Short mmCIF file of N, CA and C in Angstrom, two decimals:
data_model
loop_
_atom_site.label_atom_id
_atom_site.label_comp_id
_atom_site.label_asym_id
_atom_site.label_seq_id
_atom_site.Cartn_x
_atom_site.Cartn_y
_atom_site.Cartn_z
N MET A 1 68.46 103.70 87.86
CA MET A 1 69.58 102.76 87.00
C MET A 1 70.81 102.97 87.30
N ARG A 2 71.61 102.36 88.40
CA ARG A 2 72.78 102.97 88.57
C ARG A 2 73.83 101.72 88.07
N ALA A 3 75.02 102.33 87.86
CA ALA A 3 76.19 101.21 87.37
C ALA A 3 76.55 100.68 88.90
N PRO A 4 76.83 99.24 89.01
CA PRO A 4 77.11 98.50 90.15
C PRO A 4 78.36 99.25 90.87
N ALA A 5 78.90 99.60 91.92
CA ALA A 5 79.83 100.26 92.67
C ALA A 5 81.06 99.60 92.14
N GLY A 6 82.31 100.76 92.20
CA GLY A 6 83.46 100.26 91.65
C GLY A 6 83.75 99.98 89.93
N GLU A 7 82.41 100.06 89.70
CA GLU A 7 82.49 99.89 87.64
C GLU A 7 83.09 101.34 87.05
N GLN A 8 82.94 102.38 87.81
CA GLN A 8 82.88 103.91 87.26
C GLN A 8 83.39 104.22 88.31
N ALA A 9 84.11 105.22 88.00
CA ALA A 9 84.41 106.29 89.38
C ALA A 9 83.98 107.14 89.86
N ALA A 10 82.66 107.74 88.97
CA ALA A 10 81.65 108.30 89.48
C ALA A 10 80.95 107.37 89.09
N MET A 11 79.79 107.48 90.00
CA MET A 11 78.40 107.23 90.17
C MET A 11 77.91 107.78 88.41
N GLN A 12 77.02 106.59 87.87
CA GLN A 12 76.08 107.30 86.63
C GLN A 12 74.81 106.59 86.90
N ASP A 13 74.13 107.50 86.30
CA ASP A 13 72.48 107.12 86.25
C ASP A 13 72.09 107.42 84.66
N VAL A 14 71.15 107.07 84.40
CA VAL A 14 70.46 107.48 83.04
C VAL A 14 69.07 108.60 83.20
N TYR A 15 69.45 109.40 82.06
CA TYR A 15 68.13 110.08 82.58
C TYR A 15 67.48 110.48 80.98
N THR A 16 66.14 110.60 81.59
CA THR A 16 65.07 110.70 80.46
C THR A 16 64.84 112.08 80.07
N LEU A 17 65.52 112.61 78.70
CA LEU A 17 65.32 113.75 77.88
C LEU A 17 64.34 113.70 76.96
N LEU A 18 63.84 114.79 76.92
CA LEU A 18 62.92 115.45 75.60
C LEU A 18 63.46 116.40 75.21
N VAL A 19 64.03 116.58 73.79
CA VAL A 19 64.84 117.00 72.92
C VAL A 19 63.86 118.20 72.05
N GLU A 20 63.73 119.28 71.81
CA GLU A 20 63.38 119.99 70.99
C GLU A 20 64.27 120.61 70.15
N ALA A 21 64.23 120.06 68.46
CA ALA A 21 65.54 120.80 67.47
C ALA A 21 64.72 120.87 66.67
N GLY A 22 65.66 122.31 65.92
CA GLY A 22 65.20 122.62 64.77
C GLY A 22 66.45 122.18 63.93
N ARG A 23 66.41 122.62 62.73
CA ARG A 23 66.49 122.53 61.62
C ARG A 23 68.41 122.79 61.55
N GLY A 24 68.82 121.89 60.67
CA GLY A 24 70.49 122.31 60.51
C GLY A 24 70.79 121.63 59.56
N PRO A 25 72.25 122.37 59.01
CA PRO A 25 72.54 121.74 57.51
C PRO A 25 73.12 120.44 57.74
N ASP A 26 72.46 119.35 56.73
CA ASP A 26 72.57 118.05 56.58
C ASP A 26 72.41 117.61 57.56
N ASP A 27 71.05 117.91 58.43
CA ASP A 27 71.00 117.11 59.43
C ASP A 27 70.28 115.87 59.33
N GLY A 28 69.90 115.25 58.22
CA GLY A 28 69.15 114.21 57.64
C GLY A 28 67.66 113.96 58.22
N LEU A 29 66.80 114.98 58.64
CA LEU A 29 65.08 115.16 58.43
C LEU A 29 64.75 115.10 57.17
N PRO A 30 63.60 114.65 57.17
CA PRO A 30 62.51 114.71 55.71
C PRO A 30 62.77 116.11 55.66
N GLU A 31 62.33 116.13 53.94
CA GLU A 31 62.12 117.50 53.54
C GLU A 31 60.75 118.04 54.29
N GLY A 32 60.86 119.13 54.17
CA GLY A 32 59.70 119.60 55.01
C GLY A 32 59.40 119.71 56.42
N ALA A 33 60.27 119.40 56.88
CA ALA A 33 60.26 118.97 58.51
C ALA A 33 60.86 120.66 58.82
N THR A 34 60.40 120.80 60.06
CA THR A 34 60.49 122.26 60.58
C THR A 34 61.51 121.93 61.75
N GLY A 35 61.59 120.99 62.19
CA GLY A 35 62.78 120.41 63.25
C GLY A 35 61.79 118.29 63.54
N ALA A 36 62.35 118.20 65.33
CA ALA A 36 62.53 117.37 65.27
C ALA A 36 62.21 117.50 66.80
N ALA A 37 61.29 116.08 67.39
CA ALA A 37 61.21 115.77 69.15
C ALA A 37 62.17 114.84 69.13
N LEU A 38 62.69 114.57 70.30
CA LEU A 38 63.57 113.23 70.23
C LEU A 38 63.31 112.98 71.70
N VAL A 39 63.45 111.35 71.80
CA VAL A 39 63.34 110.84 73.22
C VAL A 39 64.72 110.35 73.29
N CYS A 40 65.41 111.00 74.05
CA CYS A 40 66.79 110.53 74.72
C CYS A 40 67.21 109.77 75.77
N TYR A 41 67.86 108.55 76.03
CA TYR A 41 68.36 108.27 77.06
C TYR A 41 69.77 108.46 77.31
N ALA A 42 70.31 109.06 78.09
CA ALA A 42 71.95 109.75 78.71
C ALA A 42 72.49 109.11 79.64
N SER A 43 73.67 109.01 79.60
CA SER A 43 73.84 108.84 81.14
C SER A 43 75.00 110.19 81.57
N GLY A 44 75.00 110.13 82.76
CA GLY A 44 75.71 111.25 83.44
C GLY A 44 75.53 110.86 84.96
N ARG A 45 76.89 111.66 85.39
CA ARG A 45 76.49 112.05 87.37
C ARG A 45 75.77 113.05 87.62
N ASP A 46 75.32 113.58 86.56
CA ASP A 46 73.95 114.38 87.14
C ASP A 46 72.85 114.69 86.03
N GLU A 47 72.10 115.07 86.06
CA GLU A 47 71.21 115.43 84.91
C GLU A 47 71.93 116.51 84.16
N ALA A 48 72.62 117.64 84.59
CA ALA A 48 72.83 118.70 83.59
C ALA A 48 74.18 117.83 82.96
N GLU A 49 74.65 116.96 83.26
CA GLU A 49 75.73 116.43 82.80
C GLU A 49 75.40 115.63 81.75
N ALA A 50 74.03 114.66 81.88
CA ALA A 50 73.57 114.10 80.77
C ALA A 50 72.90 115.67 79.73
N VAL A 51 72.75 116.35 79.76
CA VAL A 51 72.15 117.28 79.20
C VAL A 51 73.24 117.79 78.38
N ARG A 52 74.44 118.46 78.88
CA ARG A 52 75.66 118.72 78.04
C ARG A 52 75.83 117.65 77.12
N GLU A 53 76.06 116.65 77.30
CA GLU A 53 76.27 115.61 76.38
C GLU A 53 75.47 115.44 75.35
N THR A 54 74.29 115.04 75.78
CA THR A 54 72.92 115.22 74.40
C THR A 54 73.17 116.21 73.54
N VAL A 55 73.46 117.53 73.91
CA VAL A 55 73.53 118.61 73.20
C VAL A 55 74.45 118.70 72.60
N ALA A 56 75.71 117.79 73.24
CA ALA A 56 76.76 117.90 72.15
C ALA A 56 76.60 116.91 71.17
N ILE A 57 76.44 115.50 71.41
CA ILE A 57 76.02 114.75 70.45
C ILE A 57 75.24 115.09 69.22
N LEU A 58 74.02 115.88 69.71
CA LEU A 58 72.98 116.00 68.50
C LEU A 58 73.67 117.23 67.80
N LYS A 59 74.66 118.03 68.29
CA LYS A 59 74.86 119.51 67.67
C LYS A 59 75.89 118.63 66.60
N GLN A 60 77.02 117.31 66.75
CA GLN A 60 77.52 117.18 66.34
C GLN A 60 76.61 116.35 65.00
N ALA A 61 75.01 115.92 65.30
CA ALA A 61 74.32 115.06 64.05
C ALA A 61 74.03 116.56 63.57
N ALA A 62 74.47 117.48 63.65
CA ALA A 62 73.79 118.88 62.93
C ALA A 62 72.19 119.33 62.82
N LEU A 63 72.05 119.16 64.55
CA LEU A 63 70.68 119.50 64.44
C LEU A 63 71.00 120.57 65.46
N SER A 64 70.06 121.47 65.68
CA SER A 64 69.79 122.63 66.69
C SER A 64 69.05 122.52 67.41
N VAL A 65 69.56 122.31 68.22
CA VAL A 65 68.86 121.98 69.61
C VAL A 65 68.29 123.48 70.11
N LEU A 66 66.87 123.43 70.67
CA LEU A 66 66.05 124.59 70.82
C LEU A 66 65.67 124.46 72.25
N ASP A 67 65.27 123.14 73.01
CA ASP A 67 65.20 122.98 74.06
C ASP A 67 65.48 121.48 75.03
N VAL A 68 65.49 121.15 76.03
CA VAL A 68 65.66 120.23 76.79
C VAL A 68 64.69 119.88 77.75
N ALA A 69 64.15 119.23 77.94
CA ALA A 69 63.00 118.94 79.16
C ALA A 69 63.64 117.36 79.78
N GLY A 70 63.91 117.70 80.99
CA GLY A 70 64.23 116.31 81.58
C GLY A 70 63.02 115.72 82.31
N TYR A 71 62.80 114.39 82.18
CA TYR A 71 62.38 113.73 83.09
C TYR A 71 62.24 112.44 84.39
N GLY A 72 64.04 112.96 84.83
CA GLY A 72 64.61 112.30 85.52
C GLY A 72 64.73 110.70 85.21
N THR A 73 65.20 109.89 86.41
CA THR A 73 66.06 108.72 85.89
C THR A 73 65.00 107.62 86.11
N LEU A 74 65.61 106.29 86.00
CA LEU A 74 64.46 105.21 85.82
C LEU A 74 63.62 105.60 87.23
N GLU A 75 64.10 105.52 88.38
CA GLU A 75 63.78 105.29 89.76
C GLU A 75 62.87 106.39 89.50
N GLU A 76 63.33 108.08 89.68
CA GLU A 76 62.05 108.82 89.85
C GLU A 76 61.02 108.71 88.72
N ARG A 77 60.95 108.32 87.63
CA ARG A 77 60.04 108.25 86.63
C ARG A 77 59.01 107.13 87.24
N GLU A 78 59.71 105.92 88.15
CA GLU A 78 58.90 104.99 88.35
C GLU A 78 58.17 105.31 89.72
N ALA A 79 58.64 106.52 90.35
CA ALA A 79 58.23 106.89 91.67
C ALA A 79 57.10 107.68 90.99
N GLU A 80 56.94 108.41 89.93
CA GLU A 80 56.22 109.15 89.55
C GLU A 80 54.70 108.32 88.88
N GLY A 81 55.01 107.14 88.86
CA GLY A 81 54.08 106.15 88.15
C GLY A 81 53.91 105.75 86.52
N HIS A 82 54.98 106.25 85.96
CA HIS A 82 55.42 105.96 84.77
C HIS A 82 55.75 104.33 84.67
N GLU A 83 54.95 103.69 83.62
CA GLU A 83 55.10 102.94 83.06
C GLU A 83 56.09 102.70 81.80
N ILE A 84 57.02 102.32 81.89
CA ILE A 84 58.71 101.93 81.74
C ILE A 84 58.39 100.69 80.90
N GLY A 85 58.36 100.28 79.55
CA GLY A 85 58.24 98.90 78.71
C GLY A 85 59.86 98.18 78.73
N LEU A 86 59.99 97.12 78.27
CA LEU A 86 61.21 96.08 78.45
C LEU A 86 62.23 96.83 77.39
N GLU A 87 61.29 97.31 76.27
CA GLU A 87 62.10 97.73 75.03
C GLU A 87 62.99 99.06 75.92
N ASP A 88 62.48 100.09 76.23
CA ASP A 88 62.94 100.77 76.92
C ASP A 88 63.92 101.17 78.16
N ARG A 89 63.84 99.47 78.76
CA ARG A 89 64.52 99.50 79.89
C ARG A 89 65.96 99.05 79.28
N ALA A 90 65.84 98.41 78.22
CA ALA A 90 66.73 97.66 77.26
C ALA A 90 67.87 98.89 76.76
N LEU A 91 67.21 99.75 76.42
CA LEU A 91 67.87 100.78 76.04
C LEU A 91 68.47 102.18 76.90
N MET A 92 67.85 101.88 78.20
CA MET A 92 68.61 102.52 79.29
C MET A 92 69.86 101.72 79.75
N ALA A 93 69.79 100.49 80.03
CA ALA A 93 70.66 99.68 80.24
C ALA A 93 71.70 100.02 79.40
N ARG A 94 71.11 100.24 77.90
CA ARG A 94 72.65 100.11 77.03
C ARG A 94 73.50 101.78 77.11
N ALA A 95 72.45 102.46 77.33
CA ALA A 95 73.24 104.03 77.82
C ALA A 95 74.00 104.10 78.57
N LEU A 96 73.86 103.22 79.84
CA LEU A 96 74.45 103.18 81.02
C LEU A 96 75.83 102.66 80.95
N GLU A 97 75.40 101.26 80.48
CA GLU A 97 76.61 100.35 79.98
C GLU A 97 77.63 100.89 79.31
N GLU A 98 77.83 102.00 78.12
CA GLU A 98 78.33 102.68 76.93
C GLU A 98 78.43 103.80 77.17
N ASN A 99 77.86 104.31 78.58
CA ASN A 99 78.05 105.44 78.76
C ASN A 99 77.93 106.27 77.62
N ALA A 100 76.57 106.51 76.92
CA ALA A 100 76.42 107.16 75.97
C ALA A 100 74.99 107.60 75.97
N VAL A 101 74.72 108.38 74.60
CA VAL A 101 73.21 108.75 75.24
C VAL A 101 72.51 108.35 73.18
N ILE A 102 71.57 107.76 74.13
CA ILE A 102 70.77 107.09 73.17
C ILE A 102 69.60 107.69 72.76
N VAL A 103 69.27 107.67 71.27
CA VAL A 103 68.21 108.70 70.83
C VAL A 103 66.85 107.08 70.89
N ALA A 104 66.10 107.42 71.51
CA ALA A 104 64.95 105.99 71.55
C ALA A 104 63.74 106.42 70.61
N GLU A 105 63.90 107.72 70.06
CA GLU A 105 62.61 107.94 69.68
C GLU A 105 62.62 109.27 68.52
N LEU A 106 62.37 109.52 67.60
CA LEU A 106 62.66 110.84 66.83
C LEU A 106 61.77 111.03 65.78
N THR A 107 60.88 112.51 66.48
CA THR A 107 59.60 112.16 65.69
C THR A 107 59.69 113.91 64.73
N PRO A 108 60.01 113.38 63.68
CA PRO A 108 59.88 114.49 62.53
C PRO A 108 58.37 115.88 63.22
N LEU A 109 58.95 116.99 62.82
CA LEU A 109 58.00 117.92 63.27
C LEU A 109 57.70 118.81 61.30
N PHE A 110 56.49 119.06 61.43
CA PHE A 110 56.15 119.67 60.07
C PHE A 110 55.09 120.78 60.69
N GLY A 111 54.88 122.27 59.76
CA GLY A 111 54.25 123.01 60.02
C GLY A 111 55.14 124.28 60.59
N GLU A 112 53.88 124.90 61.51
CA GLU A 112 54.52 126.28 61.88
C GLU A 112 54.96 126.07 63.19
#
C-alpha cells in the first residue's frame, strides 16, 4: 500500500509489526499482566523506519519494547498468502494517510 506519487516527498509504505512489550510505569496494562503483544501498522520509507517510529511511540506510552518482528507490507503479505480483512486494510490505509503508527490489537500477557 503506497502513497500516490507526489503526495509525499519520500514514498511511504505500511508495515505490519508484531511487538512484544514488557511492563512500564503507568503503562495502562491490567493488574497482573507481565507485558503485552501488539499488532501494529506503521508507515515508513522502509521497515527499519517503521520499527523505529513504533518503538518511539510505544515508549511514550510507557511500554518497554522487548522485541519487534516485521511481517512486511500489504503486498508482501498478500504474496505470502495472508488473508487480510477489510478492517485491517482500513487501518493500514489510515496509517499511511496519517503517517502514523496504529495499534490494531493489544493482548495483555499473563504468567511467566
